[in-house]
Each structure stands twice: as structure tokens, then as C-alpha cells.
PDB file of C-alpha atoms in Angstrom:
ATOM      1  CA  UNK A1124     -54.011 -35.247   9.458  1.00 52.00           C
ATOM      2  CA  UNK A1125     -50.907 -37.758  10.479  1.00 50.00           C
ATOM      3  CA  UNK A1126     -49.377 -36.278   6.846  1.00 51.00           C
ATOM      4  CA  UNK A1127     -49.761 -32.699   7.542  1.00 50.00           C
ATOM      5  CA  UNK A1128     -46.266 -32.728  10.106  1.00 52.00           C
ATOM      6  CA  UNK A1129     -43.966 -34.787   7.884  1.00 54.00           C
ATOM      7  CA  UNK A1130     -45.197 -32.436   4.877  1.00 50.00           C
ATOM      8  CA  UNK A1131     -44.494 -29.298   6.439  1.00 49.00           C
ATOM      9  CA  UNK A1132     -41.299 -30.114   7.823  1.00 47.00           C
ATOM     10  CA  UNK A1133     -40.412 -31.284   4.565  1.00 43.00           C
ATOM     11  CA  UNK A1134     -41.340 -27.577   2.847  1.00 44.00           C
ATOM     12  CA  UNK A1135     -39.547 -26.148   5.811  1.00 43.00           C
ATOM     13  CA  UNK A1136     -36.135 -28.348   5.574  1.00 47.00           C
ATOM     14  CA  UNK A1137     -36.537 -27.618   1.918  1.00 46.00           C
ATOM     15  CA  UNK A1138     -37.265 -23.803   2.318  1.00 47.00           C
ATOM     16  CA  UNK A1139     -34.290 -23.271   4.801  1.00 44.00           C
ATOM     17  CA  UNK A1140     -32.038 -25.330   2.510  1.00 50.00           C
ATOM     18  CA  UNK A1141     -32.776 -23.019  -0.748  1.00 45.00           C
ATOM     19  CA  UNK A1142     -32.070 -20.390   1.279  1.00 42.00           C
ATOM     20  CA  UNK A1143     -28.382 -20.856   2.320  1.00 42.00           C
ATOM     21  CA  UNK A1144     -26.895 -20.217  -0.904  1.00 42.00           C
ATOM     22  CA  UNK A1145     -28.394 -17.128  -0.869  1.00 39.00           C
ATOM     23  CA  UNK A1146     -27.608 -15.633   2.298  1.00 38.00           C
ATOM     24  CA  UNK A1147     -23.588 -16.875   1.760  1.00 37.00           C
ATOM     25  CA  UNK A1148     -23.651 -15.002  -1.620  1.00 38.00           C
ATOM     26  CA  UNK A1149     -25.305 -12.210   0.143  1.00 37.00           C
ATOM     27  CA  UNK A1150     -22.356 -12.236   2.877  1.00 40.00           C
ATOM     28  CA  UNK A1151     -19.937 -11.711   0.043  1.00 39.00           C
ATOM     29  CA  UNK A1152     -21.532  -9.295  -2.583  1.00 39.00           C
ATOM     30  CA  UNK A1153     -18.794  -6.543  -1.381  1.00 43.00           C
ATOM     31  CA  UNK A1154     -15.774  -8.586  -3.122  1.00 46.00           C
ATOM     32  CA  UNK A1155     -14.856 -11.010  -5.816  1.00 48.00           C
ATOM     33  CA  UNK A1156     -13.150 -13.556  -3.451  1.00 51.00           C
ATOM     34  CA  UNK A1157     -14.649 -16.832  -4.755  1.00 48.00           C
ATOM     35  CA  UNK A1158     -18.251 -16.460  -5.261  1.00 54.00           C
ATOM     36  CA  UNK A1159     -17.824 -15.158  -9.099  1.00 59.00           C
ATOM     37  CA  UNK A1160     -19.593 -11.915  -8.845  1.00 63.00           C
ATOM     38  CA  UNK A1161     -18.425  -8.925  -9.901  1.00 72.00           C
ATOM     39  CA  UNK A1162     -15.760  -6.893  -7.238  1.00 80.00           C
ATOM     40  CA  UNK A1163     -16.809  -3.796  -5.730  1.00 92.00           C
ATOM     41  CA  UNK A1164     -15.006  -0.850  -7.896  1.00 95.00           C
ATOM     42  CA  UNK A1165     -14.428   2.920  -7.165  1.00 96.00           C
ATOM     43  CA  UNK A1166     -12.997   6.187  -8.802  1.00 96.00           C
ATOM     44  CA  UNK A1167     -11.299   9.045  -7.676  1.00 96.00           C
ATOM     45  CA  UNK A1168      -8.964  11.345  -7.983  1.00 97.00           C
ATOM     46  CA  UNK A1169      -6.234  12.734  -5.798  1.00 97.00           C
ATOM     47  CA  UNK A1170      -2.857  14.016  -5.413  1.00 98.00           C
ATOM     48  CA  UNK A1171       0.234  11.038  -5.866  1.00 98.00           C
ATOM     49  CA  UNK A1172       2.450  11.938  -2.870  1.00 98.00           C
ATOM     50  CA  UNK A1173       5.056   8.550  -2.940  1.00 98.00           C
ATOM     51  CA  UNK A1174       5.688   5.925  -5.228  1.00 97.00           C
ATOM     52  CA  UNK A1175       7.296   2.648  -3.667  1.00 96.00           C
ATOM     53  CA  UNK A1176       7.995   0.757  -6.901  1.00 92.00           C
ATOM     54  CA  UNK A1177       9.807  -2.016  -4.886  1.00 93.00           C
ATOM     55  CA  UNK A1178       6.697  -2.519  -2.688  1.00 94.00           C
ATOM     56  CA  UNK A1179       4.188  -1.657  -5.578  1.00 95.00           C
ATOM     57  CA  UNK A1180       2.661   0.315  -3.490  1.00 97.00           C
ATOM     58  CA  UNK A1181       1.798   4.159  -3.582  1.00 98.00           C
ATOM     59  CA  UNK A1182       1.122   6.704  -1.086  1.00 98.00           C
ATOM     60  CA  UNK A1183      -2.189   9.428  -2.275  1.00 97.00           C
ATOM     61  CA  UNK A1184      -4.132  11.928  -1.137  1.00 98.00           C
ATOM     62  CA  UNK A1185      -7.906  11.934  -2.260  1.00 97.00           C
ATOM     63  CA  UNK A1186     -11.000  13.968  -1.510  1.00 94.00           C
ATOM     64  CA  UNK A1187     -13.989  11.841  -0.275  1.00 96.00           C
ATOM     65  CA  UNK A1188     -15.235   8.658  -2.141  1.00 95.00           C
ATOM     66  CA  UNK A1189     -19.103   8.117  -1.538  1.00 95.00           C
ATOM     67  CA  UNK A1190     -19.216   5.200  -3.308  1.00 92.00           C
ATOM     68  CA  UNK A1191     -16.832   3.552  -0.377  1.00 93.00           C
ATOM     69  CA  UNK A1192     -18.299   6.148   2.476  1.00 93.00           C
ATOM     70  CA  UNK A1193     -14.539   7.163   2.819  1.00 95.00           C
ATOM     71  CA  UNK A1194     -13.786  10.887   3.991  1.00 97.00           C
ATOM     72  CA  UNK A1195     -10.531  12.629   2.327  1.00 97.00           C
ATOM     73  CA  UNK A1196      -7.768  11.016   3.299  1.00 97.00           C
ATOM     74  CA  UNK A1197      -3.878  10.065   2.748  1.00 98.00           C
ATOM     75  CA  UNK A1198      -3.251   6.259   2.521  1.00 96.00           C
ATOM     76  CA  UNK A1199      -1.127   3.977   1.261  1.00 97.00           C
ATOM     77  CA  UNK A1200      -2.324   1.833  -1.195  1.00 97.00           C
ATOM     78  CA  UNK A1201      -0.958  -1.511  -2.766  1.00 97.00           C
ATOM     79  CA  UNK A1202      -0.959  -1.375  -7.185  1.00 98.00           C
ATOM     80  CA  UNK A1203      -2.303  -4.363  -9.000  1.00 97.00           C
ATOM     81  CA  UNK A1204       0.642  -3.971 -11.264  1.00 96.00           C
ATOM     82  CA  UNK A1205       3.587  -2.319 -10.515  1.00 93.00           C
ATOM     83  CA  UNK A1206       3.470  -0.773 -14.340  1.00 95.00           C
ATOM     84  CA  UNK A1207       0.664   1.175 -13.256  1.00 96.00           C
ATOM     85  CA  UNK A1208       3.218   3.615 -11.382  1.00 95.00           C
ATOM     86  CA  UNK A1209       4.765   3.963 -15.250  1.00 94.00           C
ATOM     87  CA  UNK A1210       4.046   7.388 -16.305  1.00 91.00           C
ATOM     88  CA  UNK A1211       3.342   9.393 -13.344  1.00 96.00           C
ATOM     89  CA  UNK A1212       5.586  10.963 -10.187  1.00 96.00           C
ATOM     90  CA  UNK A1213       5.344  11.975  -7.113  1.00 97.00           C
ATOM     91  CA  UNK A1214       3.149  15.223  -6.902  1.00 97.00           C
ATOM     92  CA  UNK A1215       0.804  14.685  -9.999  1.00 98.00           C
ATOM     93  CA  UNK A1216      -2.766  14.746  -9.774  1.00 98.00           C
ATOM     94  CA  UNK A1217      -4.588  11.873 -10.550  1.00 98.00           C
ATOM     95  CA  UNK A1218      -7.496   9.359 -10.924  1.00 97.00           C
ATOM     96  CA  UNK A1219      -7.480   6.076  -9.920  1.00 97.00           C
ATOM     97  CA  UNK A1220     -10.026   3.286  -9.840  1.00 97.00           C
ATOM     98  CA  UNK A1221     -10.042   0.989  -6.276  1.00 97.00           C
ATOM     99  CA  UNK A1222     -11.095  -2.771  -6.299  1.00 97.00           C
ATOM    100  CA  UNK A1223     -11.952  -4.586  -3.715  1.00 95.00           C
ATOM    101  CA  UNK A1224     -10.017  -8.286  -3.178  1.00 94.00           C
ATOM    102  CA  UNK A1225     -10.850  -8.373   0.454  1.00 92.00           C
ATOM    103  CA  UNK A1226     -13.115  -7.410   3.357  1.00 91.00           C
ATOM    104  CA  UNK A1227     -11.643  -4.441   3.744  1.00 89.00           C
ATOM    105  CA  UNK A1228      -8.414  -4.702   1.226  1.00 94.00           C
ATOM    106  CA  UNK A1229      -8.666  -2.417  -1.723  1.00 96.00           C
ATOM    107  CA  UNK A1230      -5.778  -2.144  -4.651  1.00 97.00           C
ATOM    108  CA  UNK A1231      -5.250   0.607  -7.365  1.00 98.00           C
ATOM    109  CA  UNK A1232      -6.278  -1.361 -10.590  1.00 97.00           C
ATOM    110  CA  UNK A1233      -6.029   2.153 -13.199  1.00 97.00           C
ATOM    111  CA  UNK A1234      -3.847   4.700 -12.421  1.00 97.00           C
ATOM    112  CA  UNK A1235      -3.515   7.875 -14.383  1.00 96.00           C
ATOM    113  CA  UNK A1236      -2.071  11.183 -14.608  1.00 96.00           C
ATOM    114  CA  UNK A1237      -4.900  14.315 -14.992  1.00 95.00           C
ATOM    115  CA  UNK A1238      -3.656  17.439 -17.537  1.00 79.00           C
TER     116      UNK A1238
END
């Protein structure tokens, strides 16, 4: 019986140390940061109100996105790459695909004019 307390302490420390890993990946499934896994992506489409090429940013209007729980909205949003702005203007409709690179930092990463 003396072995029974060193034993299960050991499958204890060894049970709580397996475990770690696991709960810090599961505190960062949401975004890419550095844990390798795959970033947290949404689509949508809305109405392209500004474009601040300067900034790379762009200012949208966008019906709800379930995928993010987000209700319609107008926002400002930052462009992966300024090129995405190539090709569309102020006041066209669009669809646009969301990444997150942050706890609660999204940027455009596709940006496209609708017919």
C-alpha cells in the first residue's frame, strides 16, 4: 500500500501535464496567431461606402454574419492588401471574406464587386 500514493500522484502530475497543451490550443482555436491552426474565416456581402487606399482600409455596410454572431452593421475595416480595393468604388455591392488575426481583429482578405 506505501506505492499506491507515489503512483497516483504520478498518473495525476502526468494527467494534468498532457492536458495543458490542450486547453492553450483550445484558448486560441478562434485565430491563427501562433498555434498553426487554421484562422477563423467569414463571407458576406454588403454595400462599399469608402475606400481609404492610403490607410488600406475600407468603410462597408453588411447585413448580419451568423458565422461571427454580428448584426448588420457599418464598420471600418482594415484590407490585407491594399490591391484588394483595385476594381471596385465607393457604392458597389459586394462580397468579402473576413479573417481573423486577432481576438477580436478581423481584415478583408477577398474583396469583390457583385453584377
Amino acid at each position: 500500500m506505501s506505492h499506491a500514493r507515489p503512483v497516483s500522484t504520478l498518473v495525476l502530475a502526468c494527467a494534468l501535464g498532457l492536458s495543458a497543451p490542450v486547453l492553450s490550443a483550445a484558448d486560441n482555436h478562434h485565430y491563427h496567431g501562433h498555434t498553426g491552426q487554421a484562422a477563423l474565416t467569414a463571407q458576406a456581402e454588403g454595400v462599399l461606402e469608402a475606400i481609404d487606399r492610403e490607410a488600406g482600409t475600407v468603410t462597408l455596410s453588411h447585413g448580419p454574419i451568423p458565422a461571427l454572431r454580428w448584426p448588420p452593421m457599418t464598420m471600418d475595416l482594415r484590407l490585407r492588401d491594399a490591391a484588394l480595393a483595385d476594381g471596385v468604388a465607393a457604392g458597389d455591392r459586394i462580397r468579402f471574406t473576413l479573417e481573423q488575426v486577432g481576438p477580436t481583429d478581423y481584415e478583408i482578405i477577398e474583396l469583390k464587386a457583385l453584377d
